[in-house]
Short mmCIF file of C-alpha atoms in Angstrom, two decimals:
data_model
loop_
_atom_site.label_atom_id
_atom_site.label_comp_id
_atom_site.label_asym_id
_atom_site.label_seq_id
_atom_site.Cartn_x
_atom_site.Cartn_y
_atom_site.Cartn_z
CA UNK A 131 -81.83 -56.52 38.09
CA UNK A 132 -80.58 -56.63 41.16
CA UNK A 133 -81.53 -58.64 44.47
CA UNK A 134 -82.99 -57.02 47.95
CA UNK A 135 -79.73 -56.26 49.73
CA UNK A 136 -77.18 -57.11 47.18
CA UNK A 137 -75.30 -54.20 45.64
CA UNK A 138 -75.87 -53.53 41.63
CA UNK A 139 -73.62 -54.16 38.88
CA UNK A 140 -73.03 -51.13 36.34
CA UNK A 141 -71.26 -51.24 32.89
CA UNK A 142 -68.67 -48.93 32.37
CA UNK A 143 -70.93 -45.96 31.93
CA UNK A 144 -71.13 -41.62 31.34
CA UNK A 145 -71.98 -40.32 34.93
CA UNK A 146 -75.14 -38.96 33.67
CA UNK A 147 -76.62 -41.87 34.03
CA UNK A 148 -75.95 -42.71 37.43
CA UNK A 149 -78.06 -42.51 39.62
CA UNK A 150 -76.24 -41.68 43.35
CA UNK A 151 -78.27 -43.58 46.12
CA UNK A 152 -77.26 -43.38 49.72
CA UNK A 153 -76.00 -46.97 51.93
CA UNK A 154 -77.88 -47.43 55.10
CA UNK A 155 -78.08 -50.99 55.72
CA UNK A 156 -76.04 -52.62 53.29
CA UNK A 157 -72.87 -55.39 53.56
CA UNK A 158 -70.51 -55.31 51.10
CA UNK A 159 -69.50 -58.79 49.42
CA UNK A 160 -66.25 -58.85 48.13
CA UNK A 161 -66.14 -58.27 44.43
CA UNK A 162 -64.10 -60.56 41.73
CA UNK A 163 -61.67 -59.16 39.15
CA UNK A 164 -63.41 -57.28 36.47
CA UNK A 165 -66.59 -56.38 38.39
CA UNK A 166 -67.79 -52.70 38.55
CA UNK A 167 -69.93 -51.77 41.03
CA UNK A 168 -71.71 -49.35 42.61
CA UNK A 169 -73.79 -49.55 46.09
CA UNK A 170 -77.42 -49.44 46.50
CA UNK A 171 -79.63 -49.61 49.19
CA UNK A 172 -81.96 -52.91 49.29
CA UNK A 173 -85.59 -52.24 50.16
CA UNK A 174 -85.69 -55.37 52.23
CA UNK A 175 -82.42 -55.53 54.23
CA UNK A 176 -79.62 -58.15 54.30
CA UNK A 177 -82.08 -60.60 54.38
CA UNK A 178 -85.39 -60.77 53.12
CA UNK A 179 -86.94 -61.96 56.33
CA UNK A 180 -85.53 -59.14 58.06
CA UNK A 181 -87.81 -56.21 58.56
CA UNK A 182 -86.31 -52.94 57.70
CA UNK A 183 -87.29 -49.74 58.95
CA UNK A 184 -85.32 -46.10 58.65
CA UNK A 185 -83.44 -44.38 61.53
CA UNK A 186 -83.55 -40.56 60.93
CA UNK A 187 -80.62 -39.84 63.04
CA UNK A 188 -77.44 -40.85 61.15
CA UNK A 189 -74.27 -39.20 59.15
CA UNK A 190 -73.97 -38.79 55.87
CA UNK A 191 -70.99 -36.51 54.65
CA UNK A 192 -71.20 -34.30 51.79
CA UNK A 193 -68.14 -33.55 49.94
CA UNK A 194 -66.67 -30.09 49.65
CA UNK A 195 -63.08 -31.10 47.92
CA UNK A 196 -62.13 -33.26 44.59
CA UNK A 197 -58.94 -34.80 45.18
CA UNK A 198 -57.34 -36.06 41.57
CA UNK A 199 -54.68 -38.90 41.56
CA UNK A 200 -53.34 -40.60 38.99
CA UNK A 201 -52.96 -44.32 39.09
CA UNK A 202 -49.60 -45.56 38.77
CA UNK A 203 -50.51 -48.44 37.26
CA UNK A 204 -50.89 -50.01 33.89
CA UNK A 205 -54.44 -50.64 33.10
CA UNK A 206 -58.01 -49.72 34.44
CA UNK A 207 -58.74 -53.85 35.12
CA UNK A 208 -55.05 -53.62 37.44
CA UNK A 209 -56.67 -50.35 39.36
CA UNK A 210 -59.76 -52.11 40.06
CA UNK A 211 -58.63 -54.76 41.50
CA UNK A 212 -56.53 -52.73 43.71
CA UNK A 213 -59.81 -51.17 45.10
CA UNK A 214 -61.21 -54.37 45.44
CA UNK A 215 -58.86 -56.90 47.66
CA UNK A 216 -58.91 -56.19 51.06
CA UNK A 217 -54.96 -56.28 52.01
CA UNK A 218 -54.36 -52.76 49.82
CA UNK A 219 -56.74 -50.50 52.25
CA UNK A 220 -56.91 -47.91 49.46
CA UNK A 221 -60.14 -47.08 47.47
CA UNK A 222 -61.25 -44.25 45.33
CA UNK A 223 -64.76 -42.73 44.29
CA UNK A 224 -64.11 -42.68 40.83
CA UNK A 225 -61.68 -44.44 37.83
CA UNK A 226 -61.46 -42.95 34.60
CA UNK A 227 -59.58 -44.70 31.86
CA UNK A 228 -57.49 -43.98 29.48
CA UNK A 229 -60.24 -43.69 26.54
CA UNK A 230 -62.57 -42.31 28.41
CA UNK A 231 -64.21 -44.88 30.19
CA UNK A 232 -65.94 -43.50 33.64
CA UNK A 233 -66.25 -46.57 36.63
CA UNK A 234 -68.03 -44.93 39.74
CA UNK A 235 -66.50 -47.67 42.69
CA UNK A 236 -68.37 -45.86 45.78
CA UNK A 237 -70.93 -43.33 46.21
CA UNK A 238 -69.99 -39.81 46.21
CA UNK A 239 -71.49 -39.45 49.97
CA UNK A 240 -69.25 -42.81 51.53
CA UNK A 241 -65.57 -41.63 52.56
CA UNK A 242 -62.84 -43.49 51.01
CA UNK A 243 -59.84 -44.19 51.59
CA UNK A 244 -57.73 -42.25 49.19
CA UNK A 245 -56.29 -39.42 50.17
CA UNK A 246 -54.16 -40.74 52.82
CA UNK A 247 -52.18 -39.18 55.75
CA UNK A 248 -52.49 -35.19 54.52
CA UNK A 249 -53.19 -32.36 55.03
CA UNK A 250 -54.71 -28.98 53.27
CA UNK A 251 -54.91 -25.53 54.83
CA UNK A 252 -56.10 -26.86 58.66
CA UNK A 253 -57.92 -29.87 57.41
CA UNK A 254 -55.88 -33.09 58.01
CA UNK A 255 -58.73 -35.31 57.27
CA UNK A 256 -59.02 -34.96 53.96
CA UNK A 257 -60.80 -38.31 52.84
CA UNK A 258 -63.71 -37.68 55.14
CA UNK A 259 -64.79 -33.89 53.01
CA UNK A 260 -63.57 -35.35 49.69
CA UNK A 261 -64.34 -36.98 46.64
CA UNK A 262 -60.99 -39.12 44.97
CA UNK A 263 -60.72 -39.59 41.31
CA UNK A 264 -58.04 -41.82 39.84
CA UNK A 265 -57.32 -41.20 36.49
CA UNK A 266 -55.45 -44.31 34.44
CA UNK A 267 -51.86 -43.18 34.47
CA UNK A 268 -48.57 -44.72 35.08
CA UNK A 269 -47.11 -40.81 35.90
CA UNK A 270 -44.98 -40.87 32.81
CA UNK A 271 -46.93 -40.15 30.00
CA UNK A 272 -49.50 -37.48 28.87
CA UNK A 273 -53.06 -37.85 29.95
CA UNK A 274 -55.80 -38.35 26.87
CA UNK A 275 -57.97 -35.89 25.71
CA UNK A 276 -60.64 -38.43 25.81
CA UNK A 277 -59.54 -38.97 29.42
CA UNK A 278 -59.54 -35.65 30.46
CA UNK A 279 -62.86 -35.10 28.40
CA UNK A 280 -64.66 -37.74 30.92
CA UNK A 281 -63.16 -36.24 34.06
CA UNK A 282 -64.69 -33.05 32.93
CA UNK A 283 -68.12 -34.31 32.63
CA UNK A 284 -67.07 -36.06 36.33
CA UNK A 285 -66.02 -32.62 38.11
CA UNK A 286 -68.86 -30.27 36.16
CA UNK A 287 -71.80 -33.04 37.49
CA UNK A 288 -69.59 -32.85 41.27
CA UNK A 289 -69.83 -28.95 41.20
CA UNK A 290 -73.31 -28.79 40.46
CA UNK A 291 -74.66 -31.52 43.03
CA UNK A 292 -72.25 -30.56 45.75
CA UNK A 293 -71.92 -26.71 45.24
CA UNK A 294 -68.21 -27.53 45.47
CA UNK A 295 -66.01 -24.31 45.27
CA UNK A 296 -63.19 -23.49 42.55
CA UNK A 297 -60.54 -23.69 44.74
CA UNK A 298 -61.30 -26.89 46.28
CA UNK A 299 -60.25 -28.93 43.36
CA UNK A 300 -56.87 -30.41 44.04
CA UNK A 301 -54.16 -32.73 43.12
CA UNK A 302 -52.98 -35.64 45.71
CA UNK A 303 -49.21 -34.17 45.56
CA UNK A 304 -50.79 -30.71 46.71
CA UNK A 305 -52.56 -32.54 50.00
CA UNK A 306 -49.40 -34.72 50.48
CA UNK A 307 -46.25 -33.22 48.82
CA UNK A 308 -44.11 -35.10 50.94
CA UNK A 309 -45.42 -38.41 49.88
CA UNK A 310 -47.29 -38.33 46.30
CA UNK A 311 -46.41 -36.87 43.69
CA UNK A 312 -49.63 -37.51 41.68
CA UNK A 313 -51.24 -36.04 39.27
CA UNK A 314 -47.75 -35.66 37.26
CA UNK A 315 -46.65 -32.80 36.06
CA UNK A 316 -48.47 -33.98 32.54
CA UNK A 317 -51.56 -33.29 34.01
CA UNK A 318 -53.24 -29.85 32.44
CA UNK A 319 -54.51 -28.25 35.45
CA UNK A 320 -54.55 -24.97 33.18
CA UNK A 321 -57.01 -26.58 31.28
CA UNK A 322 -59.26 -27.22 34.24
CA UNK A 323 -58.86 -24.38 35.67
CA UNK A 324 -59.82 -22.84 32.48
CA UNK A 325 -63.19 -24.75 33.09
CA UNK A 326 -63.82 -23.75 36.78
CA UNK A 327 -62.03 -26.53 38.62
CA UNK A 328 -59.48 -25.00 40.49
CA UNK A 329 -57.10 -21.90 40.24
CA UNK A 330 -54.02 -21.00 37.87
CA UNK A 331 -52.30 -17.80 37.44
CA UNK A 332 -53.01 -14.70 35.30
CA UNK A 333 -49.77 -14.22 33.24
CA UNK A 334 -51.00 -11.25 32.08
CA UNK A 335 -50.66 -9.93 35.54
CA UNK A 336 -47.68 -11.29 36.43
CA UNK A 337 -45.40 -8.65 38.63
CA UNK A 338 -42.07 -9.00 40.50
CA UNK A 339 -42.85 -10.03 44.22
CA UNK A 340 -42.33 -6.98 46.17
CA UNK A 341 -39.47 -7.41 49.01
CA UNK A 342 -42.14 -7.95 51.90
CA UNK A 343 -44.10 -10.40 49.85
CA UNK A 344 -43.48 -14.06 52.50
CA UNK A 345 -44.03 -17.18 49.87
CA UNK A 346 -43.95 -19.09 52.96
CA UNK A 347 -47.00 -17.91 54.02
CA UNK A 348 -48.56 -17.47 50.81
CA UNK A 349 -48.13 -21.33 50.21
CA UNK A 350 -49.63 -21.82 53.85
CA UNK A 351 -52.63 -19.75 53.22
CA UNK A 352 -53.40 -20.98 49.47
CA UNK A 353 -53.80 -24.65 51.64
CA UNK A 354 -49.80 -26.01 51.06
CA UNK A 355 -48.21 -27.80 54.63
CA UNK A 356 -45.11 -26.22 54.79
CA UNK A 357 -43.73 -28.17 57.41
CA UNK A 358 -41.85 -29.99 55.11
CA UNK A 359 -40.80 -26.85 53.09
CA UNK A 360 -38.90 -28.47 50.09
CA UNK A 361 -42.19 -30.58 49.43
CA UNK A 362 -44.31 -27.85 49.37
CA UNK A 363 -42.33 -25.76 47.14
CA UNK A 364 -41.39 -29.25 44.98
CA UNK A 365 -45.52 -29.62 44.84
CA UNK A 366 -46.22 -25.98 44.29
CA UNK A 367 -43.70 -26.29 40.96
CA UNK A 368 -44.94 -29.47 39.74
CA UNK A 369 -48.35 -28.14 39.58
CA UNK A 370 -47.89 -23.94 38.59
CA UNK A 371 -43.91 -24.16 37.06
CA UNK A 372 -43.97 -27.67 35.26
CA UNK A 373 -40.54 -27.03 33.88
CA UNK A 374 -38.53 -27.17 37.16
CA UNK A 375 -39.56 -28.95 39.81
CA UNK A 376 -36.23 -27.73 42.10
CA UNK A 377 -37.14 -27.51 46.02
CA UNK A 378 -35.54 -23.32 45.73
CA UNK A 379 -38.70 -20.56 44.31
CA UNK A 380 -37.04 -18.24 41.67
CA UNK A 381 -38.12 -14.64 41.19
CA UNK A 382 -40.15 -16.56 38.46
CA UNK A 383 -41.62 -18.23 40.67
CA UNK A 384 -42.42 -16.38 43.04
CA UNK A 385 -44.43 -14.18 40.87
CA UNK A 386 -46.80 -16.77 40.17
CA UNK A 387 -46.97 -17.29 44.10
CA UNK A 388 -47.42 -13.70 44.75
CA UNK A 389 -50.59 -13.40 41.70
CA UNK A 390 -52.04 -16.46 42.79
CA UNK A 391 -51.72 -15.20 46.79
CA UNK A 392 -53.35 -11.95 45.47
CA UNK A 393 -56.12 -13.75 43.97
CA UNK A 394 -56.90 -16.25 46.24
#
């Protein structure tokens, strides 16, 4: 249990059974290697001699997006530690290893500090509408089913207590395809799309663009910063092509451009 004021320690646990609590008055100790924690809100304050009453005027964002990374990194304990020393200035809502293994690092209504410089559609402040999920990856191999298992329980329990829409689940590469190139293209977004997080093509439906079909602004309006073009295309392929990740869109792929523009 817990003392007034001090944040809790959780166990590596399935999301179901946390339960999401909002910080009002809280510090935040520094945590040691191997420590997974989650903050709470102490009845009592900092201190226990302090008095603690309830403003009702305050900000507490909800998140509308789900931005999935992928580590980079060798080992859930390495990842944590990132998040936890102070010189790194990157943190992340969620970690999911490798087996399965779900660590909740901040609550779903604190921004974090994942997401970086980037930019979606005319949002360029994507960390404060958006929940960041780092899945234990070092981008060159292909991600567990057990994984991917526990990041579906993760997005299905974000959907429902967020009412956060299809299209809003995204990849880090799609936000900043100039700098990240994360999840890899080894990530099934199919599959999740499959399960309502986020959109794919119909190949069913797949047509030759017609001649006054602009991919430009088709990437633009789907969310894509084409100021650096090449990126966005690069991004755009990772994610919808897999198979060739050149900077140039092929009649291919501008098919699945001009079906997911349609559909969007």
């Amino acid at each position: 249990m817990a003392k007034k004021g001090s944040i809790e320690q959780i166990v590596p646990i399935k999301i179901d059974t946390i339960i999401q609590k909002v910080i009002v008055h809280d510090t935040v100790p520094k945590l040691s290697l191997g420590e997974h924690k989650v903050w709470t809100l102490g009845k009592a304050g900092i201190h226990a001699n302090i008095r603690q009453e309830t403003a009702i005027h305050y900000d507490v964002r909800k998140p509308n997006y789900v931005i999935i990374h992928h580590t980079a990194q060798n080992s859930l304990d390495q990842t944590i530690r990132t998040f936890q020393v102070e010189h790194t200035k990157v943190s992340s809502h969620y970690v999911i290893s490798r087996n399965g293994v779900i660590v909740q690092m901040l609550n779903d209504y604190v921004r974090g500090w994942h997401a970086g410089l980037s930019k979606w559609g005319t949002i360029t402040d994507m960390n404060s509408i958006s929940i960041g999920i780092e899945l234990d990856n070092n981008g060159k191999e292909a991600f567990p089913d057990a994984q991917i298992e526990a990041l579906m329980v993760v997005l299905d329990t974000l959907k429902a207590n967020y009412g956060i829409p299809v299209a809003n689940f995204i990849g880090h590469a799609d936000i900043a395809p100039a700098r990240k190139n994360d999840p890899s293209v080894f990530f099934p977004w199919k599959k999740l799309a499959d399960r309502g997080f986020g959109i794919w093509y119909n190949p069913a439906e797949l047509v030759t663009a017609p001649e006054t079909f602009n991919p430009i602004d088709a990437l633009r309006i789907i969310g894509y910063d084409t100021r650096n073009l090449k990126a966005a295309i690069i991004a755009f392929k990772r994610k919808f092509v897999v198979n060739d990740v050149s900077p140039e869109l092929t009649i291919y792929d501008k098919s699945i451009l001009y079906n997911l523009y349609q559909n969007y």
